[in-house]
Coordinates of C-alpha atoms and ligand atoms in Angstrom, one line a residue:
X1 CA 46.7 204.0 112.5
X2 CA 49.8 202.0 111.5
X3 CA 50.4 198.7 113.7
X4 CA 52.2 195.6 113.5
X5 CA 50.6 192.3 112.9
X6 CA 52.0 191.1 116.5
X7 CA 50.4 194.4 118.0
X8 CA 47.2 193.6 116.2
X9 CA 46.7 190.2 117.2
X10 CA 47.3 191.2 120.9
X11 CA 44.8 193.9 121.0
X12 CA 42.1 191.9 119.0
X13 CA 42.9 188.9 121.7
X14 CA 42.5 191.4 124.2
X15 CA 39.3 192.9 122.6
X16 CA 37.6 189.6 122.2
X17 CA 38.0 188.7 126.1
X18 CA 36.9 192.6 127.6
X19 CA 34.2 193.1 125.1
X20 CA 32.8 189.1 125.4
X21 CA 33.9 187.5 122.3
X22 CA 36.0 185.1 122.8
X23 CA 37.7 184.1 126.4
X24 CA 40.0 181.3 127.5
X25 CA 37.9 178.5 128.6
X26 CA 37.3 177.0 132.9
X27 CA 39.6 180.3 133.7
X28 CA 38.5 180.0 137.2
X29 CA 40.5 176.4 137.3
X30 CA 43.5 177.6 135.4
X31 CA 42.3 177.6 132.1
X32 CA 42.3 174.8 129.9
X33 CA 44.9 174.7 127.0
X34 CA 43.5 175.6 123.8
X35 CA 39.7 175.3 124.7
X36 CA 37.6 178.8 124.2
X37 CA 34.5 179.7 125.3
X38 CA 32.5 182.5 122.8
X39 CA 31.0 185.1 125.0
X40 CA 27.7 186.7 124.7
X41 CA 28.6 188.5 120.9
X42 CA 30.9 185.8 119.9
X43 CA 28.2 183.2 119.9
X44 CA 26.3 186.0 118.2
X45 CA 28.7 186.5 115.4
X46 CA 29.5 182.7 114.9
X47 CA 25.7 182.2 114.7
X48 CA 25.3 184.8 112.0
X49 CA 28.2 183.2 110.0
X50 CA 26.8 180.2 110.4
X51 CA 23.2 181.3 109.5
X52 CA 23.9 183.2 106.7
X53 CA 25.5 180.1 104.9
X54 CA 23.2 178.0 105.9
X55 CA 20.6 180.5 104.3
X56 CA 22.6 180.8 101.0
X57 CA 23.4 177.5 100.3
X58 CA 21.1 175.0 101.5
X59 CA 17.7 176.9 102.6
X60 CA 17.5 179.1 99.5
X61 CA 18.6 176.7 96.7
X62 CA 17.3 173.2 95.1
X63 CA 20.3 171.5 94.8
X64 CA 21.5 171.1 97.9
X65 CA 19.9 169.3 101.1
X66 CA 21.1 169.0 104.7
X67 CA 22.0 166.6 107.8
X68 CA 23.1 166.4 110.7
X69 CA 24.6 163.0 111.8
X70 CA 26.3 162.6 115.4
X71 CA 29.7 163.3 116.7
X72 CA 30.2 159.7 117.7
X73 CA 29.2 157.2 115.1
X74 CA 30.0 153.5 113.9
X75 CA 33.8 152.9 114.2
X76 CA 33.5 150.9 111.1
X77 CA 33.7 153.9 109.2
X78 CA 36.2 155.2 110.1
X79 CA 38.0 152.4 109.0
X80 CA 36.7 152.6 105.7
X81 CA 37.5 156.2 105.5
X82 CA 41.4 155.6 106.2
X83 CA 41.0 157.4 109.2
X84 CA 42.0 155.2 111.7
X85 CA 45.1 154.0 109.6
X86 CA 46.0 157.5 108.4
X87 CA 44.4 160.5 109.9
X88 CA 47.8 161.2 111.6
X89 CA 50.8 164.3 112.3
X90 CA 54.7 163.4 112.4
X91 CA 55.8 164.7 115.8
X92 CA 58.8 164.8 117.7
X93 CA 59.3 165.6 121.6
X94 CA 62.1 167.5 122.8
X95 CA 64.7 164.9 124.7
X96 CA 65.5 167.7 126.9
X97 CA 62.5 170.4 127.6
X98 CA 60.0 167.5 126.6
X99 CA 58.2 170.3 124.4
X100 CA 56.2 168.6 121.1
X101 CA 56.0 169.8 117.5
X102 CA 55.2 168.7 114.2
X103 CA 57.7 168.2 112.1
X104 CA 56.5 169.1 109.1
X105 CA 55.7 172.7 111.0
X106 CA 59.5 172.8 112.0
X107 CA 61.0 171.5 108.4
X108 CA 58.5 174.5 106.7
X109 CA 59.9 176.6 109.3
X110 CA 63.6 176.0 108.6
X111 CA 62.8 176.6 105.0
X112 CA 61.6 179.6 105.7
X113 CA 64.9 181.2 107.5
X114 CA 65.7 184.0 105.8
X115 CA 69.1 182.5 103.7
X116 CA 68.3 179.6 103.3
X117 CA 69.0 177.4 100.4
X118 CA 65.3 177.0 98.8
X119 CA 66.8 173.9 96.7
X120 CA 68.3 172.1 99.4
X121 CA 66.6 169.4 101.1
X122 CA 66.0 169.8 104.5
X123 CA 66.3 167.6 106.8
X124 CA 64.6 166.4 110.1
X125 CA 68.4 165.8 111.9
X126 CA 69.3 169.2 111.4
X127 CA 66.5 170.9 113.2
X128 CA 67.0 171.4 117.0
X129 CA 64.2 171.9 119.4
X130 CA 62.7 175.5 118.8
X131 CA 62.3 176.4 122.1
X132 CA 65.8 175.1 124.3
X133 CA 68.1 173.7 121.2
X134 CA 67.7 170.7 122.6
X135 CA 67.6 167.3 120.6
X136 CA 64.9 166.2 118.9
X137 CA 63.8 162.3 118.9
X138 CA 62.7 160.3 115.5
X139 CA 59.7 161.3 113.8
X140 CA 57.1 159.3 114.7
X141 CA 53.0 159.5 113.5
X142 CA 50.3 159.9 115.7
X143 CA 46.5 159.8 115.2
X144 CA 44.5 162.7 115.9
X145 CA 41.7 161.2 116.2
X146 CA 40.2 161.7 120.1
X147 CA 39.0 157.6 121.0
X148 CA 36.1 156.8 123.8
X149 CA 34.3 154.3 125.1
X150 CA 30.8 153.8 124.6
X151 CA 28.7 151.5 127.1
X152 CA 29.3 149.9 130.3
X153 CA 32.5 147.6 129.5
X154 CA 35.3 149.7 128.9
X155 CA 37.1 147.2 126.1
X156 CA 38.1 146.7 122.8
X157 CA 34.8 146.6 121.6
X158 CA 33.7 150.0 123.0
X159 CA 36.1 151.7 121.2
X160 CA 34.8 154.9 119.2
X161 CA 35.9 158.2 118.0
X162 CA 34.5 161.8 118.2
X163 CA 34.2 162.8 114.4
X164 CA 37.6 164.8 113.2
X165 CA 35.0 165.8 110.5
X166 CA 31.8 166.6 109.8
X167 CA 32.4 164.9 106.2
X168 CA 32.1 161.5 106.9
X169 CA 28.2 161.5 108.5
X170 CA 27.6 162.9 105.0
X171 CA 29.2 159.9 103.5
X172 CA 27.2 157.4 105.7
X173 CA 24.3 159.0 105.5
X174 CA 24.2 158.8 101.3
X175 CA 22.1 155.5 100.9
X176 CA 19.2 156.8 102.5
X177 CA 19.7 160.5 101.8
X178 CA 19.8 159.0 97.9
X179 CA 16.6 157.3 98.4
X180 CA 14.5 159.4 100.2
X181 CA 15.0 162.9 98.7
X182 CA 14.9 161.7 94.9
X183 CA 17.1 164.5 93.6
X184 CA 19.0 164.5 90.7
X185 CA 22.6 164.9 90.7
X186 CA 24.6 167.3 90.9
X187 CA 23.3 167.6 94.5
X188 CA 25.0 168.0 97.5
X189 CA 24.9 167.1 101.2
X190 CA 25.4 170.1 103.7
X191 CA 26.1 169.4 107.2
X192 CA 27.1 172.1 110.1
X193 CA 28.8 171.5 113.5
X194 CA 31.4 170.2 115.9
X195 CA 34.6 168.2 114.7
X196 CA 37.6 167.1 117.6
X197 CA 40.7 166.3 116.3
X198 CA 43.7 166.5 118.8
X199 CA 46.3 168.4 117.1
X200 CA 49.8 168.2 118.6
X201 CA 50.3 172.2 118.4
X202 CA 47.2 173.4 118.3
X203 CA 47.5 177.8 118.5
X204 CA 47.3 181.2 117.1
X205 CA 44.3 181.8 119.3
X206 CA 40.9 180.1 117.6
X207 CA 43.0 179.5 114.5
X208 CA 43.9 175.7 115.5
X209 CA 42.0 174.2 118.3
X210 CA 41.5 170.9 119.5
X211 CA 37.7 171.4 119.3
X212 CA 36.4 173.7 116.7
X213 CA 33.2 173.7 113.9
X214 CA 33.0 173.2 110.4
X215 CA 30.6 173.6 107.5
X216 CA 30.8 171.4 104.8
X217 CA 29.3 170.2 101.9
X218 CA 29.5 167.1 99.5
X219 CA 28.5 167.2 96.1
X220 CA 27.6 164.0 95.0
X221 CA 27.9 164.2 90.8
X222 CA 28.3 162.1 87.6
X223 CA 32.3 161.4 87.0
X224 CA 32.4 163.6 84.1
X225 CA 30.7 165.8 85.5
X226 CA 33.0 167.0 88.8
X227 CA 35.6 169.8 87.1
X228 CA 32.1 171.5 86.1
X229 CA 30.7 171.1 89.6
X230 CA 34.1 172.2 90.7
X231 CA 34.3 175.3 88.9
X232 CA 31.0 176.1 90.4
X233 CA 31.6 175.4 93.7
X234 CA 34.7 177.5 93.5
X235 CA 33.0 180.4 92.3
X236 CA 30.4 180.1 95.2
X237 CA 33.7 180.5 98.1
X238 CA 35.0 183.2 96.1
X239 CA 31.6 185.0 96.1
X240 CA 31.3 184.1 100.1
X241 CA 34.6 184.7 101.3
X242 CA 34.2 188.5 99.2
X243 CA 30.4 189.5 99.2
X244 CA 29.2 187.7 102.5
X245 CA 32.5 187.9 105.0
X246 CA 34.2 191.0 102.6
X247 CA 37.5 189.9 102.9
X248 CA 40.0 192.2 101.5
X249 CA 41.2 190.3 97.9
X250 CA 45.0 191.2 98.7
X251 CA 44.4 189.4 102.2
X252 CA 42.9 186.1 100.0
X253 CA 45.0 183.6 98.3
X254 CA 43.4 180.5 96.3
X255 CA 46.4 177.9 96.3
X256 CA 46.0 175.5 93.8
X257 CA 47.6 171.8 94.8
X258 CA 50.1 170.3 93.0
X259 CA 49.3 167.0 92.1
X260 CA 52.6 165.6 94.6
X261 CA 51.2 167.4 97.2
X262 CA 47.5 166.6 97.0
X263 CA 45.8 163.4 98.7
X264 CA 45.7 160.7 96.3
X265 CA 42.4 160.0 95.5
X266 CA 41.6 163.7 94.7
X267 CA 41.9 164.9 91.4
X268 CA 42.1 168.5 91.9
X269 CA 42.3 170.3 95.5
X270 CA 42.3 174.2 95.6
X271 CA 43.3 175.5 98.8
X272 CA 41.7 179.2 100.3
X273 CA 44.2 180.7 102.7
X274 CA 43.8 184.1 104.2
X275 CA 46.9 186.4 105.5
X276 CA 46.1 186.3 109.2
X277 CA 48.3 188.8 111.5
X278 CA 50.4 185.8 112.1
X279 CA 51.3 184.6 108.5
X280 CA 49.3 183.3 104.9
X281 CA 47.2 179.8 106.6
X282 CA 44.7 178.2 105.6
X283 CA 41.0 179.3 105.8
X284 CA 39.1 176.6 103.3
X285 CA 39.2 174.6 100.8
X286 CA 37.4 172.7 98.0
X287 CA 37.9 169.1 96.5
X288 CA 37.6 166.5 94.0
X289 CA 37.5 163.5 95.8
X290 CA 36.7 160.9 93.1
X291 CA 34.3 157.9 93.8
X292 CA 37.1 157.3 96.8
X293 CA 34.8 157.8 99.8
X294 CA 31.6 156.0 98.2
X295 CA 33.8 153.4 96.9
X296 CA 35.4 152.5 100.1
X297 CA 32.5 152.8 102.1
X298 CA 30.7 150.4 99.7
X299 CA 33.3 147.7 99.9
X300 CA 33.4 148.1 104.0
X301 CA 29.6 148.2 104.0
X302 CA 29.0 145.8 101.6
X303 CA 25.9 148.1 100.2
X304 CA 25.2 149.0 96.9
X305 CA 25.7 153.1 97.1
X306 CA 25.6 153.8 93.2
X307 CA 23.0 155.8 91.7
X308 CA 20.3 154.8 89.1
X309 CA 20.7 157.5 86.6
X310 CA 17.3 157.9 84.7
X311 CA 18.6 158.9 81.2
X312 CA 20.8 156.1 80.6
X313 CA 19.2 153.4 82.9
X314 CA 22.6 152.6 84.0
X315 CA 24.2 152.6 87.7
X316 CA 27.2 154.9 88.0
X317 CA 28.9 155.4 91.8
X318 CA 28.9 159.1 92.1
X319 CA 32.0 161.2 92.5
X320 CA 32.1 163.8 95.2
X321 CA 33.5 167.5 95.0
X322 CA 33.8 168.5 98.7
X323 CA 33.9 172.6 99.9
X324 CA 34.4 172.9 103.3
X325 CA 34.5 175.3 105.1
X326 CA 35.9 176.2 109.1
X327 CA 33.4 178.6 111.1
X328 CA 35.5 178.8 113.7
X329 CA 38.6 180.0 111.3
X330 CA 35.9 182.0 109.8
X331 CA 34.9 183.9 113.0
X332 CA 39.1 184.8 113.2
X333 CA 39.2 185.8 109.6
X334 CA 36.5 188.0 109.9
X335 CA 37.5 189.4 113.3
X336 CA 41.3 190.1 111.9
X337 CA 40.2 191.6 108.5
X338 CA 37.9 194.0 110.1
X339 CA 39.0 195.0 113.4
X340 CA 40.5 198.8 112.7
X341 CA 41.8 201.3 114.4
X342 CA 41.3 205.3 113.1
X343 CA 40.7 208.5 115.4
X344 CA 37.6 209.7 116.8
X345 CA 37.2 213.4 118.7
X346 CA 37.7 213.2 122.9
X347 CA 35.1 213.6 124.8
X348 CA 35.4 217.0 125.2
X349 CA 35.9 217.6 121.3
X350 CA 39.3 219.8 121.5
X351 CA 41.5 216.7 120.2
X352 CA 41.5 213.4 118.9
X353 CA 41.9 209.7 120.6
X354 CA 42.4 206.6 118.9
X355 CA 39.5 204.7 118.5
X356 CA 39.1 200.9 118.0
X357 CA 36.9 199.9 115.5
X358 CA 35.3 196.1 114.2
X359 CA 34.2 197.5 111.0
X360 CA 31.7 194.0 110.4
X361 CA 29.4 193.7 107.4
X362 CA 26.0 194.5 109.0
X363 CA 24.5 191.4 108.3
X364 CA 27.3 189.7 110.9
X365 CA 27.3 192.1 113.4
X366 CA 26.2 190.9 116.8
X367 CA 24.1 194.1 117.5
X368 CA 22.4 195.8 114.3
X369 CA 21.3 199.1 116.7
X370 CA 22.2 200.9 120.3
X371 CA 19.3 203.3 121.1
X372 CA 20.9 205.9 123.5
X373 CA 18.5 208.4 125.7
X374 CA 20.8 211.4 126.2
X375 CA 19.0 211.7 129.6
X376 CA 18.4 208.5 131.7
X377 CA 14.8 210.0 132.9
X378 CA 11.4 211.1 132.0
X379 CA 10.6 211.4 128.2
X380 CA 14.2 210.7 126.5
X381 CA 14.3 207.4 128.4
X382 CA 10.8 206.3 127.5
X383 CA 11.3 207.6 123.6
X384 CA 14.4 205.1 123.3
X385 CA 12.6 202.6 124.9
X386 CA 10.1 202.8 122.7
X387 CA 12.2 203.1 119.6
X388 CA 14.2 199.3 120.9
X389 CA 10.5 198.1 121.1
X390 CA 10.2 198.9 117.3
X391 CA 13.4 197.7 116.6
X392 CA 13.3 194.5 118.0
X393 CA 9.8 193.6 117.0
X394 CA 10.8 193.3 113.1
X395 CA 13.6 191.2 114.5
X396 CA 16.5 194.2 114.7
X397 CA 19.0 192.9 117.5
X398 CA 19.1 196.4 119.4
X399 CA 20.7 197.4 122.6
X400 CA 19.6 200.3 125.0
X401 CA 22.2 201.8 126.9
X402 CA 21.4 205.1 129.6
X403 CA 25.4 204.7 131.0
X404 CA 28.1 207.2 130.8
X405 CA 28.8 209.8 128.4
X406 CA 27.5 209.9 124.7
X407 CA 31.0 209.2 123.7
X408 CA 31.9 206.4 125.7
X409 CA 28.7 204.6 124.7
X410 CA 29.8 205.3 120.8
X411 CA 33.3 203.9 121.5
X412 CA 31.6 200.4 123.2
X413 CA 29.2 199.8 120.4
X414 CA 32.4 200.4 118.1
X415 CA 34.4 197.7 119.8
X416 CA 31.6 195.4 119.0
X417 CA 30.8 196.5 115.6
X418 CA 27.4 197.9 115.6
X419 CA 26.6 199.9 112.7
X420 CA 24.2 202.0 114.0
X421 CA 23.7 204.3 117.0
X422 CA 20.8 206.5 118.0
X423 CA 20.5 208.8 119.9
X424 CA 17.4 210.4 122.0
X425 CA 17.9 214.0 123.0
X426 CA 16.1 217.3 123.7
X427 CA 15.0 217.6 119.7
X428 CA 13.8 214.4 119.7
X429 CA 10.8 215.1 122.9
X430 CA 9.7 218.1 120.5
X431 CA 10.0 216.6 116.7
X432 CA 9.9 212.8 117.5
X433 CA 13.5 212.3 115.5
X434 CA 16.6 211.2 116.8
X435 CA 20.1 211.2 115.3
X436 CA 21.8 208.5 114.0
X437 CA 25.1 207.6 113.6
X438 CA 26.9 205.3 111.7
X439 CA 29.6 203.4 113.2
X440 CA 32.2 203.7 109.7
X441 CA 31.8 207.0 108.2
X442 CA 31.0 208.6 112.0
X443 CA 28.8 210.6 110.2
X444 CA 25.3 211.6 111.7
X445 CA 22.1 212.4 110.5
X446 CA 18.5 213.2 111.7
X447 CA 15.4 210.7 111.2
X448 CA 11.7 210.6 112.1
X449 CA 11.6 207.7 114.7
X450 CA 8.8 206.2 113.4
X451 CA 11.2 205.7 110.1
X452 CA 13.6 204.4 112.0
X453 CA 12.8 200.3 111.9
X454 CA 12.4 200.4 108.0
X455 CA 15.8 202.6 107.5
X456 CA 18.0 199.8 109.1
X457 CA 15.9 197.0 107.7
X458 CA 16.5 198.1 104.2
X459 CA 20.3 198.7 105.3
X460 CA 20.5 194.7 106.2
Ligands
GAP501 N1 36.5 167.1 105.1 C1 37.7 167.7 104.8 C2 38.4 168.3 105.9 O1 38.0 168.2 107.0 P1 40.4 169.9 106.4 O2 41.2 170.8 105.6 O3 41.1 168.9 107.3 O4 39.4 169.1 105.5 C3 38.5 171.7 106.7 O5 39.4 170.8 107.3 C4 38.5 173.0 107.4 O6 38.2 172.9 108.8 C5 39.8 173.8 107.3 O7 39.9 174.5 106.1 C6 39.7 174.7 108.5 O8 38.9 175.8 108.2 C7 38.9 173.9 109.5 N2 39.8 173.2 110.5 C8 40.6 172.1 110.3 N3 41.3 171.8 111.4 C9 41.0 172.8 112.3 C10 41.4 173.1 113.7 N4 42.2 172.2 114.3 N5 40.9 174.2 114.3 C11 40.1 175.0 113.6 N6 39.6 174.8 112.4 C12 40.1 173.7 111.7

């Protein structure tokens, strides 16, 4: 069925809250602007996301070990990073309804007005405030770094920071990672978890938050070495964001930085930007960072960070190719690319309905199976119980639901994306088979139930 990208994000905002995905966080006291809680199958789905690359690309391969370092570390590093000095937004406020914006958001916005002159410069005076047309004020930076105090004395010297990264406990962390896992480079650093920056407009649901998880990885390498590692590294997003997530390619763009537009110190930056309902954004992106990190954080540190490599005998400071990834933007782009909507028969079969559908890889899926008893009592009931039992003891998440009709339980487990329904009925107490149905095609078929653990195994 045909809908627009506004009616699209509505419902799959309105999905995620009745179905427990995603709600809006302390509700009960108002909310609280931009925080989210994930529900009972959002944590489940940001889990698997976060499982499965942990599996692929640090469990399952030699050249890649992980950490994880805390959310509030030395300040010092920071400082070394640039952070502190530059990890900052241009805003301007609103002299009259006091609303805030970035104003590199509002200048990209202007250029985007249909009409407007692509080769003319625009400029920050001739933008009025979005939201009343009131005036803006100068442009002025601010740091989104979120400071705190650590300790009893709340001064100068308790100052601290709640990462805006995951990145730089990788960086910190090198010395010792260096010289207790005696790899050889290439080999990377892979770290998971939470990252705090406070963004001035944070929005778009989970896209920008002030709070939200990354997954990143830092590939320490020779110097010559890092378009190689690059190309690589590349590849292995491209294969992620297609094979693991199976995000449409015309929904996919890899955005390749122009050297004005790239930080400094990086000698090549590749952007990965995915065409959520709301417009092209970013979704990852991957690296070359130089020797800049290692190199500053040796000169604040005073430590010798370069590595002794064992065919030359000679110390080189590695350079670092950096993926990273969001797993909070993940859980968005997965949710927007495979939410659907298609038609299903009514309950009473004479027509069709529309019928919402999260069409998830599998693998993702909160719930793999929903075992349904067409009868709540006697033998159907105990069958189905039987047949979670099996399920879940080879580690199948299943769910057993007696409520309603057959047809409403088939629309819930489609709202949350399980693949796979079964259902118990009269056959089944006679032949010990059930019917299952799968979630896409909405075909059905009959199986032994003693089958039925290995069939959805082999299917994950
Ligand atoms: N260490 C490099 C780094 O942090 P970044 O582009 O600032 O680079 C990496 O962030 C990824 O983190 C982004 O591609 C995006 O997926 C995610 N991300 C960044 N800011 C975010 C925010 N405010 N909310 C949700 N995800 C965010």
């Amino acid at each position: 069925m045909a809908i627009s990208p506004e009616q699209k994000m509505d419902l799959l905002v309105s999905l995620c809250k009745r179905r427990g995905f995603v709600y809006p966080d302390s509700e009960i006291y108002g909310g609280f602007a931009n925080a989210f809680d994930y529900g009972p199958y959002g944590v489940e789905l940001k889990n698997n996301i976060r499982d499965e690359w942990w599996n692929r690309f640090v469990k399952l391969r030699d050249d890649v070990v992980g950490l994880d370092a805390p959310i509030i570390q030395n300040p010092k590093m920071w400082d070394a990073s640039g952070h502190t000095q530059n990890f900052s937004d241009p805003l301007v406020d609103c002299k009259k309804c006091k609303s805030r914006f970035r104003a590199d958001h509002l200048l990209e916005a202007k250029q985007a007005e249909p009409g407007y002159d692509k080769e003319k410069p625009v400029e920050m005076k001739d933008i009025r405030c979005p939201k009343c047309n009131g005036e803006l004020t100068d442009v002025r930076q601010f740091n989104m770094m979120f400071k705190t105090a650590v300790g009893v004395t709340d001064d100068a010297s308790s100052v601290a920071y709640l990462r805006p990264e995951t990145a730089g406990g990788m960086f910190v962390a090198w010395k010792n990672i260096r010289d207790s896992v005696r790899k050889r480079l290439p080999f990377g650093v892979a770290q998971v978890g939470k990252a705090f920056r406070n963004e001035i407009t944070p929005g778009n649901f989970i896209f920008r938050t002030r709070e939200f998880e990354q997954m990143e990885i830092e590939v320490f390498c020779q110097p010559h070495l890092a378009p190689e590692v690059f190309e690589q590294w590349l590849a292995e997003m491209k294969s992620w964001v297609f094979d693991v997530l199976k995000l449409s390619p015309k929904n996919v763009v890899f955005h390749e930085i122009s050297a004005e537009e790239r930080a400094f110190y990086s000698q090549r930056t590749v952007d990965i930007e995915y065409a959520y309902p709301f417009g092209v954004k970013e979704l990852y992106g991957i690296a070359n960072r130089t020797d800049y990190d290692l190199s500053r954080h040796a000169e604040f540190s005073k430590e010798d960070l370069r590595w002794l490599d064992p065919e030359t005998n000679e110390k080189v400071l590695p350079y670092v190719v950096e993926p990273t990834w969001g797993l909070t933007r993940s859980v968005l782009a997965v949710l927007c690319e495979h939410l659907d909507i298609d038609e299903a028969d009514t309950a009473d079969g004479a027509d069709k309905e529309p019928r919402m559908v999260l069409r998830l890889p599998p693998r993702l899926a909160p719930v793999k199976a929903a075992v349904f008893p067409l009868q709540k009592k006697d033998e159907m009931a105990s069958l189905a119980k039987e047949l979670v039992a099996a399920l879940r003891a080879k580690g199948i998440v299943t769910e057993y639901d007696e409520s309603a009709s057959i047809g409403k339980r088939y629309r819930r487990q489609d709202e949350i994306g399980t693949p796979w329904c079964f259902t118990v009925d009269f056959d089944s107490v006679n032949d010990k088979t059930v019917t299952v149905r799968d979630r896409d095609a909405m075909t059905q078929e009959r199986l032994a139930i003693a089958d039925v653990p290995a069939w959805v195994a082999e299917r994950l």
